[in-house]
Amino acid sequence: MGNQLYKLHILHNSTLITMTIPPDHTVLQLREAIQSNTGVDPCQQVLFCGSQILRMKNKDSLEKTEIVNGSTITVLKVGNGTSKLPFHKKRRTSSIVVDRTCVELGNIEIQVLGFEKMSSESRQKLLVLEEKGPIFPVDRQVEYENVKSEIGTLKQHLVELIEGLDKMKISEDDLNNKTRKKEIAYKIRTVLDQIEKIHKNIKKSLDEIESNFA
Protein backbone atom coordinates (compact mmCIF):
# COMPACT_ATOMS: atom_id res chain seq x y z
CA MET A 1 0.00 0.00 0.00
CA GLY A 2 2.94 2.34 0.63
CA ASN A 3 1.93 5.73 1.97
CA GLN A 4 -1.30 5.90 -0.01
CA LEU A 5 -4.13 7.14 2.19
CA TYR A 6 -7.59 5.61 2.36
CA LYS A 7 -10.38 8.05 1.57
CA LEU A 8 -13.43 6.96 3.58
CA HIS A 9 -16.96 8.37 3.61
CA ILE A 10 -18.57 8.28 7.06
CA LEU A 11 -22.36 8.53 7.46
CA HIS A 12 -23.88 9.24 10.86
CA ASN A 13 -27.26 10.80 11.69
CA SER A 14 -27.87 12.13 8.16
CA THR A 15 -24.42 13.72 7.99
CA LEU A 16 -21.87 12.50 5.46
CA ILE A 17 -18.24 13.38 6.06
CA THR A 18 -15.04 12.38 4.28
CA MET A 19 -11.83 11.50 6.06
CA THR A 20 -8.42 10.22 5.04
CA ILE A 21 -6.50 7.65 7.05
CA PRO A 22 -3.40 5.51 6.39
CA PRO A 23 -4.24 1.87 5.61
CA ASP A 24 -1.75 0.67 8.23
CA HIS A 25 -3.69 2.42 11.01
CA THR A 26 -5.66 0.17 13.32
CA VAL A 27 -9.42 -0.21 13.59
CA LEU A 28 -9.21 1.49 16.99
CA GLN A 29 -7.52 4.50 15.39
CA LEU A 30 -10.32 4.60 12.82
CA ARG A 31 -12.92 4.51 15.59
CA GLU A 32 -11.11 7.33 17.39
CA ALA A 33 -11.07 9.38 14.17
CA ILE A 34 -14.80 8.73 13.80
CA GLN A 35 -15.32 9.85 17.40
CA SER A 36 -13.53 13.15 16.72
CA ASN A 37 -15.94 13.81 13.83
CA THR A 38 -19.21 12.43 15.22
CA GLY A 39 -18.83 12.42 19.00
CA VAL A 40 -19.69 8.71 19.17
CA ASP A 41 -17.47 6.87 21.64
CA PRO A 42 -15.50 3.96 20.06
CA CYS A 43 -17.19 1.43 22.37
CA GLN A 44 -20.62 2.65 21.21
CA GLN A 45 -19.90 2.35 17.50
CA VAL A 46 -21.34 -0.34 15.26
CA LEU A 47 -19.91 0.04 11.77
CA PHE A 48 -21.55 -1.08 8.54
CA CYS A 49 -20.20 -1.17 5.00
CA GLY A 50 -23.16 -1.42 2.64
CA SER A 51 -25.66 -3.64 4.46
CA GLN A 52 -23.01 -5.77 6.17
CA ILE A 53 -21.87 -5.26 9.74
CA LEU A 54 -18.09 -4.97 10.00
CA ARG A 55 -16.70 -7.48 12.48
CA MET A 56 -13.15 -6.40 13.21
CA LYS A 57 -10.69 -6.45 16.07
CA ASN A 58 -9.52 -3.07 17.26
CA LYS A 59 -5.88 -4.13 16.85
CA ASP A 60 -6.34 -5.08 13.16
CA SER A 61 -4.90 -2.73 10.55
CA LEU A 62 -7.42 -1.39 8.04
CA GLU A 63 -5.66 -3.10 5.12
CA LYS A 64 -6.42 -6.45 6.77
CA THR A 65 -10.16 -5.75 7.03
CA GLU A 66 -13.03 -5.54 4.54
CA ILE A 67 -12.59 -1.76 4.39
CA VAL A 68 -11.05 -0.53 1.14
CA ASN A 69 -10.18 2.89 -0.24
CA GLY A 70 -13.40 4.75 -1.12
CA SER A 71 -15.64 2.76 1.24
CA THR A 72 -18.76 4.35 2.72
CA ILE A 73 -19.16 3.40 6.38
CA THR A 74 -22.41 3.88 8.28
CA VAL A 75 -21.93 4.54 12.00
CA LEU A 76 -24.64 3.50 14.44
CA LYS A 77 -24.57 4.40 18.12
CA VAL A 78 -25.53 1.67 20.59
CA GLY A 79 -25.48 1.24 24.34
CA ASN A 80 -24.46 3.83 26.93
CA GLY A 81 -20.70 3.71 26.40
CA THR A 82 -20.00 1.52 29.44
CA SER A 83 -19.99 -1.86 27.71
CA LYS A 84 -18.23 -3.42 24.76
CA LEU A 85 -19.76 -3.71 21.29
CA PRO A 86 -22.69 -6.14 21.22
CA PHE A 87 -20.93 -9.18 19.78
CA HIS A 88 -22.34 -11.91 22.00
CA LYS A 89 -25.17 -13.84 20.46
CA LYS A 90 -28.33 -12.61 22.19
CA ARG A 91 -27.58 -8.89 22.07
CA ARG A 92 -26.16 -9.13 18.54
CA THR A 93 -29.36 -10.65 17.21
CA SER A 94 -31.65 -7.94 18.60
CA SER A 95 -29.23 -5.16 17.68
CA ILE A 96 -28.89 -6.22 14.05
CA VAL A 97 -32.68 -6.29 13.57
CA VAL A 98 -32.83 -2.60 14.52
CA ASP A 99 -29.64 -1.73 12.67
CA ARG A 100 -30.83 -3.12 9.35
CA THR A 101 -33.53 -0.46 9.17
CA CYS A 102 -30.98 2.23 10.00
CA VAL A 103 -28.53 0.92 7.42
CA GLU A 104 -31.21 0.66 4.73
CA LEU A 105 -32.18 4.27 5.38
CA GLY A 106 -28.50 5.20 5.38
CA ASN A 107 -27.92 3.60 2.00
CA ILE A 108 -30.88 5.49 0.55
CA GLU A 109 -29.60 8.70 2.10
CA ILE A 110 -26.16 8.22 0.57
CA GLN A 111 -27.76 7.85 -2.87
CA VAL A 112 -29.89 10.97 -2.34
CA LEU A 113 -26.81 13.00 -1.39
CA GLY A 114 -25.12 11.81 -4.57
CA PHE A 115 -28.12 12.66 -6.72
CA GLU A 116 -28.40 16.07 -5.05
CA LYS A 117 -24.80 16.78 -6.04
CA MET A 118 -25.49 15.64 -9.61
CA SER A 119 -28.54 17.91 -9.73
CA SER A 120 -26.41 20.87 -8.65
CA GLU A 121 -23.85 20.01 -11.34
CA SER A 122 -26.61 19.91 -13.98
CA ARG A 123 -27.90 23.29 -12.80
CA GLN A 124 -24.37 24.69 -13.09
CA LYS A 125 -24.08 23.34 -16.64
CA LEU A 126 -27.33 25.09 -17.49
CA LEU A 127 -26.07 28.41 -16.07
CA VAL A 128 -22.88 28.11 -18.12
CA LEU A 129 -24.91 27.38 -21.24
CA GLU A 130 -27.15 30.38 -20.66
CA GLU A 131 -24.22 32.75 -20.06
CA LYS A 132 -21.56 31.35 -22.41
CA GLY A 133 -23.44 29.14 -24.81
CA PRO A 134 -21.69 27.80 -27.95
CA ILE A 135 -21.43 30.18 -30.88
CA PHE A 136 -23.54 27.92 -33.08
CA PRO A 137 -27.19 27.47 -32.01
CA VAL A 138 -27.23 23.85 -33.16
CA ASP A 139 -24.34 23.01 -30.83
CA ARG A 140 -26.10 24.82 -28.01
CA GLN A 141 -29.27 22.86 -28.68
CA VAL A 142 -27.35 19.57 -28.45
CA GLU A 143 -25.85 20.57 -25.11
CA TYR A 144 -29.26 21.52 -23.74
CA GLU A 145 -30.56 18.12 -24.84
CA ASN A 146 -27.65 16.43 -23.06
CA VAL A 147 -28.45 18.20 -19.79
CA LYS A 148 -32.12 17.38 -20.28
CA SER A 149 -31.23 13.70 -20.66
CA GLU A 150 -29.08 13.80 -17.50
CA ILE A 151 -31.81 15.25 -15.32
CA GLY A 152 -34.35 12.85 -16.84
CA THR A 153 -32.21 9.94 -15.63
CA LEU A 154 -31.78 11.60 -12.23
CA LYS A 155 -35.53 12.04 -11.89
CA GLN A 156 -36.12 8.38 -12.69
CA HIS A 157 -33.63 7.26 -9.99
CA LEU A 158 -35.14 9.61 -7.39
CA VAL A 159 -38.68 8.42 -8.13
CA GLU A 160 -37.49 4.83 -7.65
CA LEU A 161 -35.92 5.81 -4.32
CA ILE A 162 -39.08 7.50 -3.04
CA GLU A 163 -41.13 4.47 -4.09
CA GLY A 164 -38.74 2.17 -2.23
CA LEU A 165 -38.85 4.45 0.80
CA ASP A 166 -42.66 4.41 0.81
CA LYS A 167 -42.61 0.60 0.88
CA MET A 168 -40.37 0.46 3.97
CA LYS A 169 -42.25 -0.77 7.02
CA ILE A 170 -41.20 0.90 10.27
CA SER A 171 -42.97 0.20 13.55
CA GLU A 172 -44.88 3.03 15.19
CA ASP A 173 -42.66 2.96 18.27
CA ASP A 174 -39.45 3.33 16.22
CA LEU A 175 -39.64 7.12 16.35
CA ASN A 176 -36.04 7.81 15.33
CA ASN A 177 -36.25 5.85 12.10
CA LYS A 178 -39.74 7.16 11.32
CA THR A 179 -38.45 10.72 11.67
CA ARG A 180 -35.38 9.94 9.58
CA LYS A 181 -37.55 8.37 6.88
CA LYS A 182 -39.63 11.56 6.68
CA GLU A 183 -36.49 13.71 6.48
CA ILE A 184 -35.09 11.60 3.63
CA ALA A 185 -38.43 11.72 1.79
CA TYR A 186 -38.44 15.52 2.15
CA LYS A 187 -34.89 15.70 0.80
CA ILE A 188 -35.82 13.57 -2.22
CA ARG A 189 -38.83 15.76 -3.00
CA THR A 190 -36.66 18.88 -2.65
CA VAL A 191 -34.19 17.53 -5.20
CA LEU A 192 -37.08 16.55 -7.49
CA ASP A 193 -38.37 20.14 -7.28
CA GLN A 194 -34.91 21.41 -8.24
CA ILE A 195 -34.83 19.06 -11.21
CA GLU A 196 -38.28 20.20 -12.31
CA LYS A 197 -37.09 23.84 -12.32
CA ILE A 198 -34.04 22.89 -14.39
CA HIS A 199 -36.28 21.02 -16.81
CA LYS A 200 -38.57 24.05 -17.24
CA ASN A 201 -35.61 26.34 -17.91
CA ILE A 202 -34.21 23.91 -20.50
CA LYS A 203 -37.58 23.64 -22.22
CA LYS A 204 -37.83 27.43 -22.36
CA SER A 205 -34.34 27.71 -23.87
CA LEU A 206 -35.00 24.96 -26.42
CA ASP A 207 -38.27 26.65 -27.44
CA GLU A 208 -36.37 29.91 -28.00
CA ILE A 209 -33.76 28.17 -30.16
CA GLU A 210 -36.47 26.47 -32.24
CA SER A 211 -38.34 29.76 -32.69
CA ASN A 212 -35.12 31.35 -34.02
CA PHE A 213 -34.91 28.60 -36.63
CA ALA A 214 -38.55 29.03 -37.65
PDB file of C-alpha atoms in Angstrom:
ATOM      1  CA  MET A   1       0.000   0.000   0.000  1.00  0.00           C
ATOM      2  CA  GLY A   2       2.942   2.345   0.632  1.00  0.00           C
ATOM      3  CA  ASN A   3       1.925   5.733   1.966  1.00  0.00           C
ATOM      4  CA  GLN A   4      -1.297   5.898  -0.015  1.00  0.00           C
ATOM      5  CA  LEU A   5      -4.133   7.144   2.185  1.00  0.00           C
ATOM      6  CA  TYR A   6      -7.588   5.607   2.358  1.00  0.00           C
ATOM      7  CA  LYS A   7     -10.377   8.046   1.575  1.00  0.00           C
ATOM      8  CA  LEU A   8     -13.431   6.956   3.582  1.00  0.00           C
ATOM      9  CA  HIS A   9     -16.965   8.368   3.612  1.00  0.00           C
ATOM     10  CA  ILE A  10     -18.567   8.279   7.057  1.00  0.00           C
ATOM     11  CA  LEU A  11     -22.356   8.531   7.458  1.00  0.00           C
ATOM     12  CA  HIS A  12     -23.880   9.244  10.865  1.00  0.00           C
ATOM     13  CA  ASN A  13     -27.258  10.801  11.689  1.00  0.00           C
ATOM     14  CA  SER A  14     -27.875  12.128   8.160  1.00  0.00           C
ATOM     15  CA  THR A  15     -24.419  13.720   7.987  1.00  0.00           C
ATOM     16  CA  LEU A  16     -21.871  12.496   5.459  1.00  0.00           C
ATOM     17  CA  ILE A  17     -18.238  13.376   6.065  1.00  0.00           C
ATOM     18  CA  THR A  18     -15.040  12.381   4.284  1.00  0.00           C
ATOM     19  CA  MET A  19     -11.832  11.499   6.058  1.00  0.00           C
ATOM     20  CA  THR A  20      -8.417  10.216   5.042  1.00  0.00           C
ATOM     21  CA  ILE A  21      -6.497   7.652   7.052  1.00  0.00           C
ATOM     22  CA  PRO A  22      -3.402   5.514   6.391  1.00  0.00           C
ATOM     23  CA  PRO A  23      -4.238   1.869   5.609  1.00  0.00           C
ATOM     24  CA  ASP A  24      -1.754   0.671   8.230  1.00  0.00           C
ATOM     25  CA  HIS A  25      -3.686   2.417  11.014  1.00  0.00           C
ATOM     26  CA  THR A  26      -5.662   0.171  13.322  1.00  0.00           C
ATOM     27  CA  VAL A  27      -9.416  -0.209  13.586  1.00  0.00           C
ATOM     28  CA  LEU A  28      -9.211   1.490  16.987  1.00  0.00           C
ATOM     29  CA  GLN A  29      -7.519   4.496  15.392  1.00  0.00           C
ATOM     30  CA  LEU A  30     -10.320   4.596  12.815  1.00  0.00           C
ATOM     31  CA  ARG A  31     -12.921   4.506  15.593  1.00  0.00           C
ATOM     32  CA  GLU A  32     -11.110   7.334  17.386  1.00  0.00           C
ATOM     33  CA  ALA A  33     -11.075   9.381  14.168  1.00  0.00           C
ATOM     34  CA  ILE A  34     -14.800   8.728  13.797  1.00  0.00           C
ATOM     35  CA  GLN A  35     -15.320   9.852  17.395  1.00  0.00           C
ATOM     36  CA  SER A  36     -13.535  13.152  16.716  1.00  0.00           C
ATOM     37  CA  ASN A  37     -15.939  13.812  13.828  1.00  0.00           C
ATOM     38  CA  THR A  38     -19.208  12.433  15.222  1.00  0.00           C
ATOM     39  CA  GLY A  39     -18.831  12.421  19.002  1.00  0.00           C
ATOM     40  CA  VAL A  40     -19.694   8.710  19.174  1.00  0.00           C
ATOM     41  CA  ASP A  41     -17.468   6.867  21.637  1.00  0.00           C
ATOM     42  CA  PRO A  42     -15.504   3.963  20.056  1.00  0.00           C
ATOM     43  CA  CYS A  43     -17.193   1.431  22.366  1.00  0.00           C
ATOM     44  CA  GLN A  44     -20.615   2.650  21.215  1.00  0.00           C
ATOM     45  CA  GLN A  45     -19.896   2.352  17.499  1.00  0.00           C
ATOM     46  CA  VAL A  46     -21.344  -0.339  15.262  1.00  0.00           C
ATOM     47  CA  LEU A  47     -19.910   0.039  11.773  1.00  0.00           C
ATOM     48  CA  PHE A  48     -21.554  -1.075   8.536  1.00  0.00           C
ATOM     49  CA  CYS A  49     -20.199  -1.173   5.003  1.00  0.00           C
ATOM     50  CA  GLY A  50     -23.156  -1.420   2.636  1.00  0.00           C
ATOM     51  CA  SER A  51     -25.657  -3.638   4.464  1.00  0.00           C
ATOM     52  CA  GLN A  52     -23.008  -5.772   6.173  1.00  0.00           C
ATOM     53  CA  ILE A  53     -21.875  -5.258   9.740  1.00  0.00           C
ATOM     54  CA  LEU A  54     -18.091  -4.971   9.998  1.00  0.00           C
ATOM     55  CA  ARG A  55     -16.704  -7.480  12.483  1.00  0.00           C
ATOM     56  CA  MET A  56     -13.146  -6.404  13.208  1.00  0.00           C
ATOM     57  CA  LYS A  57     -10.686  -6.454  16.069  1.00  0.00           C
ATOM     58  CA  ASN A  58      -9.518  -3.075  17.264  1.00  0.00           C
ATOM     59  CA  LYS A  59      -5.875  -4.135  16.852  1.00  0.00           C
ATOM     60  CA  ASP A  60      -6.345  -5.084  13.157  1.00  0.00           C
ATOM     61  CA  SER A  61      -4.902  -2.734  10.549  1.00  0.00           C
ATOM     62  CA  LEU A  62      -7.417  -1.387   8.038  1.00  0.00           C
ATOM     63  CA  GLU A  63      -5.656  -3.097   5.119  1.00  0.00           C
ATOM     64  CA  LYS A  64      -6.417  -6.449   6.771  1.00  0.00           C
ATOM     65  CA  THR A  65     -10.162  -5.751   7.034  1.00  0.00           C
ATOM     66  CA  GLU A  66     -13.028  -5.536   4.537  1.00  0.00           C
ATOM     67  CA  ILE A  67     -12.589  -1.763   4.391  1.00  0.00           C
ATOM     68  CA  VAL A  68     -11.052  -0.530   1.136  1.00  0.00           C
ATOM     69  CA  ASN A  69     -10.180   2.888  -0.243  1.00  0.00           C
ATOM     70  CA  GLY A  70     -13.400   4.748  -1.125  1.00  0.00           C
ATOM     71  CA  SER A  71     -15.639   2.756   1.242  1.00  0.00           C
ATOM     72  CA  THR A  72     -18.758   4.352   2.721  1.00  0.00           C
ATOM     73  CA  ILE A  73     -19.156   3.398   6.380  1.00  0.00           C
ATOM     74  CA  THR A  74     -22.407   3.882   8.284  1.00  0.00           C
ATOM     75  CA  VAL A  75     -21.930   4.544  12.000  1.00  0.00           C
ATOM     76  CA  LEU A  76     -24.637   3.501  14.436  1.00  0.00           C
ATOM     77  CA  LYS A  77     -24.569   4.399  18.117  1.00  0.00           C
ATOM     78  CA  VAL A  78     -25.534   1.668  20.587  1.00  0.00           C
ATOM     79  CA  GLY A  79     -25.476   1.239  24.340  1.00  0.00           C
ATOM     80  CA  ASN A  80     -24.460   3.830  26.927  1.00  0.00           C
ATOM     81  CA  GLY A  81     -20.700   3.713  26.403  1.00  0.00           C
ATOM     82  CA  THR A  82     -19.997   1.519  29.438  1.00  0.00           C
ATOM     83  CA  SER A  83     -19.989  -1.863  27.706  1.00  0.00           C
ATOM     84  CA  LYS A  84     -18.230  -3.416  24.757  1.00  0.00           C
ATOM     85  CA  LEU A  85     -19.756  -3.708  21.293  1.00  0.00           C
ATOM     86  CA  PRO A  86     -22.691  -6.144  21.217  1.00  0.00           C
ATOM     87  CA  PHE A  87     -20.928  -9.177  19.776  1.00  0.00           C
ATOM     88  CA  HIS A  88     -22.336 -11.908  22.000  1.00  0.00           C
ATOM     89  CA  LYS A  89     -25.172 -13.844  20.462  1.00  0.00           C
ATOM     90  CA  LYS A  90     -28.334 -12.606  22.188  1.00  0.00           C
ATOM     91  CA  ARG A  91     -27.583  -8.890  22.068  1.00  0.00           C
ATOM     92  CA  ARG A  92     -26.159  -9.125  18.535  1.00  0.00           C
ATOM     93  CA  THR A  93     -29.355 -10.648  17.209  1.00  0.00           C
ATOM     94  CA  SER A  94     -31.648  -7.942  18.603  1.00  0.00           C
ATOM     95  CA  SER A  95     -29.228  -5.161  17.682  1.00  0.00           C
ATOM     96  CA  ILE A  96     -28.894  -6.224  14.047  1.00  0.00           C
ATOM     97  CA  VAL A  97     -32.676  -6.286  13.573  1.00  0.00           C
ATOM     98  CA  VAL A  98     -32.826  -2.596  14.523  1.00  0.00           C
ATOM     99  CA  ASP A  99     -29.640  -1.727  12.669  1.00  0.00           C
ATOM    100  CA  ARG A 100     -30.826  -3.116   9.346  1.00  0.00           C
ATOM    101  CA  THR A 101     -33.530  -0.459   9.169  1.00  0.00           C
ATOM    102  CA  CYS A 102     -30.980   2.230   9.998  1.00  0.00           C
ATOM    103  CA  VAL A 103     -28.534   0.922   7.421  1.00  0.00           C
ATOM    104  CA  GLU A 104     -31.210   0.660   4.731  1.00  0.00           C
ATOM    105  CA  LEU A 105     -32.184   4.271   5.376  1.00  0.00           C
ATOM    106  CA  GLY A 106     -28.501   5.199   5.383  1.00  0.00           C
ATOM    107  CA  ASN A 107     -27.922   3.595   1.997  1.00  0.00           C
ATOM    108  CA  ILE A 108     -30.884   5.492   0.545  1.00  0.00           C
ATOM    109  CA  GLU A 109     -29.603   8.697   2.100  1.00  0.00           C
ATOM    110  CA  ILE A 110     -26.161   8.222   0.568  1.00  0.00           C
ATOM    111  CA  GLN A 111     -27.758   7.853  -2.866  1.00  0.00           C
ATOM    112  CA  VAL A 112     -29.893  10.966  -2.335  1.00  0.00           C
ATOM    113  CA  LEU A 113     -26.813  12.997  -1.389  1.00  0.00           C
ATOM    114  CA  GLY A 114     -25.117  11.807  -4.570  1.00  0.00           C
ATOM    115  CA  PHE A 115     -28.120  12.661  -6.725  1.00  0.00           C
ATOM    116  CA  GLU A 116     -28.404  16.072  -5.052  1.00  0.00           C
ATOM    117  CA  LYS A 117     -24.801  16.776  -6.040  1.00  0.00           C
ATOM    118  CA  MET A 118     -25.487  15.635  -9.614  1.00  0.00           C
ATOM    119  CA  SER A 119     -28.540  17.907  -9.733  1.00  0.00           C
ATOM    120  CA  SER A 120     -26.410  20.870  -8.646  1.00  0.00           C
ATOM    121  CA  GLU A 121     -23.847  20.007 -11.344  1.00  0.00           C
ATOM    122  CA  SER A 122     -26.612  19.912 -13.980  1.00  0.00           C
ATOM    123  CA  ARG A 123     -27.896  23.289 -12.798  1.00  0.00           C
ATOM    124  CA  GLN A 124     -24.369  24.688 -13.087  1.00  0.00           C
ATOM    125  CA  LYS A 125     -24.076  23.336 -16.637  1.00  0.00           C
ATOM    126  CA  LEU A 126     -27.333  25.091 -17.489  1.00  0.00           C
ATOM    127  CA  LEU A 127     -26.073  28.406 -16.074  1.00  0.00           C
ATOM    128  CA  VAL A 128     -22.878  28.112 -18.117  1.00  0.00           C
ATOM    129  CA  LEU A 129     -24.906  27.381 -21.243  1.00  0.00           C
ATOM    130  CA  GLU A 130     -27.149  30.382 -20.663  1.00  0.00           C
ATOM    131  CA  GLU A 131     -24.218  32.748 -20.065  1.00  0.00           C
ATOM    132  CA  LYS A 132     -21.559  31.351 -22.410  1.00  0.00           C
ATOM    133  CA  GLY A 133     -23.441  29.142 -24.811  1.00  0.00           C
ATOM    134  CA  PRO A 134     -21.692  27.800 -27.952  1.00  0.00           C
ATOM    135  CA  ILE A 135     -21.432  30.184 -30.881  1.00  0.00           C
ATOM    136  CA  PHE A 136     -23.536  27.921 -33.081  1.00  0.00           C
ATOM    137  CA  PRO A 137     -27.186  27.470 -32.012  1.00  0.00           C
ATOM    138  CA  VAL A 138     -27.227  23.850 -33.165  1.00  0.00           C
ATOM    139  CA  ASP A 139     -24.341  23.011 -30.830  1.00  0.00           C
ATOM    140  CA  ARG A 140     -26.098  24.818 -28.015  1.00  0.00           C
ATOM    141  CA  GLN A 141     -29.270  22.857 -28.678  1.00  0.00           C
ATOM    142  CA  VAL A 142     -27.352  19.567 -28.452  1.00  0.00           C
ATOM    143  CA  GLU A 143     -25.849  20.569 -25.111  1.00  0.00           C
ATOM    144  CA  TYR A 144     -29.256  21.524 -23.744  1.00  0.00           C
ATOM    145  CA  GLU A 145     -30.562  18.123 -24.842  1.00  0.00           C
ATOM    146  CA  ASN A 146     -27.648  16.435 -23.061  1.00  0.00           C
ATOM    147  CA  VAL A 147     -28.449  18.197 -19.787  1.00  0.00           C
ATOM    148  CA  LYS A 148     -32.123  17.376 -20.284  1.00  0.00           C
ATOM    149  CA  SER A 149     -31.229  13.699 -20.665  1.00  0.00           C
ATOM    150  CA  GLU A 150     -29.081  13.798 -17.505  1.00  0.00           C
ATOM    151  CA  ILE A 151     -31.815  15.252 -15.321  1.00  0.00           C
ATOM    152  CA  GLY A 152     -34.349  12.846 -16.843  1.00  0.00           C
ATOM    153  CA  THR A 153     -32.214   9.940 -15.628  1.00  0.00           C
ATOM    154  CA  LEU A 154     -31.780  11.603 -12.234  1.00  0.00           C
ATOM    155  CA  LYS A 155     -35.525  12.043 -11.886  1.00  0.00           C
ATOM    156  CA  GLN A 156     -36.118   8.377 -12.685  1.00  0.00           C
ATOM    157  CA  HIS A 157     -33.634   7.262  -9.991  1.00  0.00           C
ATOM    158  CA  LEU A 158     -35.140   9.607  -7.390  1.00  0.00           C
ATOM    159  CA  VAL A 159     -38.679   8.416  -8.134  1.00  0.00           C
ATOM    160  CA  GLU A 160     -37.493   4.829  -7.653  1.00  0.00           C
ATOM    161  CA  LEU A 161     -35.916   5.814  -4.322  1.00  0.00           C
ATOM    162  CA  ILE A 162     -39.078   7.495  -3.041  1.00  0.00           C
ATOM    163  CA  GLU A 163     -41.128   4.469  -4.090  1.00  0.00           C
ATOM    164  CA  GLY A 164     -38.740   2.167  -2.231  1.00  0.00           C
ATOM    165  CA  LEU A 165     -38.849   4.447   0.797  1.00  0.00           C
ATOM    166  CA  ASP A 166     -42.659   4.409   0.806  1.00  0.00           C
ATOM    167  CA  LYS A 167     -42.608   0.599   0.885  1.00  0.00           C
ATOM    168  CA  MET A 168     -40.374   0.457   3.969  1.00  0.00           C
ATOM    169  CA  LYS A 169     -42.252  -0.773   7.023  1.00  0.00           C
ATOM    170  CA  ILE A 170     -41.198   0.899  10.269  1.00  0.00           C
ATOM    171  CA  SER A 171     -42.974   0.199  13.545  1.00  0.00           C
ATOM    172  CA  GLU A 172     -44.880   3.031  15.189  1.00  0.00           C
ATOM    173  CA  ASP A 173     -42.656   2.959  18.274  1.00  0.00           C
ATOM    174  CA  ASP A 174     -39.454   3.325  16.221  1.00  0.00           C
ATOM    175  CA  LEU A 175     -39.637   7.116  16.352  1.00  0.00           C
ATOM    176  CA  ASN A 176     -36.040   7.813  15.330  1.00  0.00           C
ATOM    177  CA  ASN A 177     -36.252   5.851  12.099  1.00  0.00           C
ATOM    178  CA  LYS A 178     -39.740   7.163  11.318  1.00  0.00           C
ATOM    179  CA  THR A 179     -38.447  10.722  11.675  1.00  0.00           C
ATOM    180  CA  ARG A 180     -35.378   9.942   9.580  1.00  0.00           C
ATOM    181  CA  LYS A 181     -37.548   8.373   6.881  1.00  0.00           C
ATOM    182  CA  LYS A 182     -39.630  11.564   6.684  1.00  0.00           C
ATOM    183  CA  GLU A 183     -36.487  13.711   6.475  1.00  0.00           C
ATOM    184  CA  ILE A 184     -35.095  11.600   3.627  1.00  0.00           C
ATOM    185  CA  ALA A 185     -38.433  11.722   1.788  1.00  0.00           C
ATOM    186  CA  TYR A 186     -38.441  15.519   2.149  1.00  0.00           C
ATOM    187  CA  LYS A 187     -34.886  15.697   0.802  1.00  0.00           C
ATOM    188  CA  ILE A 188     -35.824  13.569  -2.217  1.00  0.00           C
ATOM    189  CA  ARG A 189     -38.826  15.759  -3.002  1.00  0.00           C
ATOM    190  CA  THR A 190     -36.665  18.879  -2.646  1.00  0.00           C
ATOM    191  CA  VAL A 191     -34.188  17.530  -5.201  1.00  0.00           C
ATOM    192  CA  LEU A 192     -37.080  16.548  -7.491  1.00  0.00           C
ATOM    193  CA  ASP A 193     -38.371  20.136  -7.277  1.00  0.00           C
ATOM    194  CA  GLN A 194     -34.910  21.414  -8.239  1.00  0.00           C
ATOM    195  CA  ILE A 195     -34.826  19.055 -11.208  1.00  0.00           C
ATOM    196  CA  GLU A 196     -38.277  20.202 -12.310  1.00  0.00           C
ATOM    197  CA  LYS A 197     -37.092  23.837 -12.317  1.00  0.00           C
ATOM    198  CA  ILE A 198     -34.044  22.890 -14.387  1.00  0.00           C
ATOM    199  CA  HIS A 199     -36.285  21.024 -16.811  1.00  0.00           C
ATOM    200  CA  LYS A 200     -38.574  24.048 -17.237  1.00  0.00           C
ATOM    201  CA  ASN A 201     -35.612  26.335 -17.913  1.00  0.00           C
ATOM    202  CA  ILE A 202     -34.211  23.911 -20.497  1.00  0.00           C
ATOM    203  CA  LYS A 203     -37.585  23.644 -22.225  1.00  0.00           C
ATOM    204  CA  LYS A 204     -37.829  27.433 -22.358  1.00  0.00           C
ATOM    205  CA  SER A 205     -34.338  27.709 -23.869  1.00  0.00           C
ATOM    206  CA  LEU A 206     -35.000  24.965 -26.425  1.00  0.00           C
ATOM    207  CA  ASP A 207     -38.267  26.650 -27.440  1.00  0.00           C
ATOM    208  CA  GLU A 208     -36.366  29.914 -28.005  1.00  0.00           C
ATOM    209  CA  ILE A 209     -33.762  28.168 -30.162  1.00  0.00           C
ATOM    210  CA  GLU A 210     -36.467  26.469 -32.236  1.00  0.00           C
ATOM    211  CA  SER A 211     -38.337  29.762 -32.686  1.00  0.00           C
ATOM    212  CA  ASN A 212     -35.118  31.350 -34.024  1.00  0.00           C
ATOM    213  CA  PHE A 213     -34.913  28.602 -36.635  1.00  0.00           C
ATOM    214  CA  ALA A 214     -38.551  29.029 -37.655  1.00  0.00           C
TER     215      ALA A 214
END
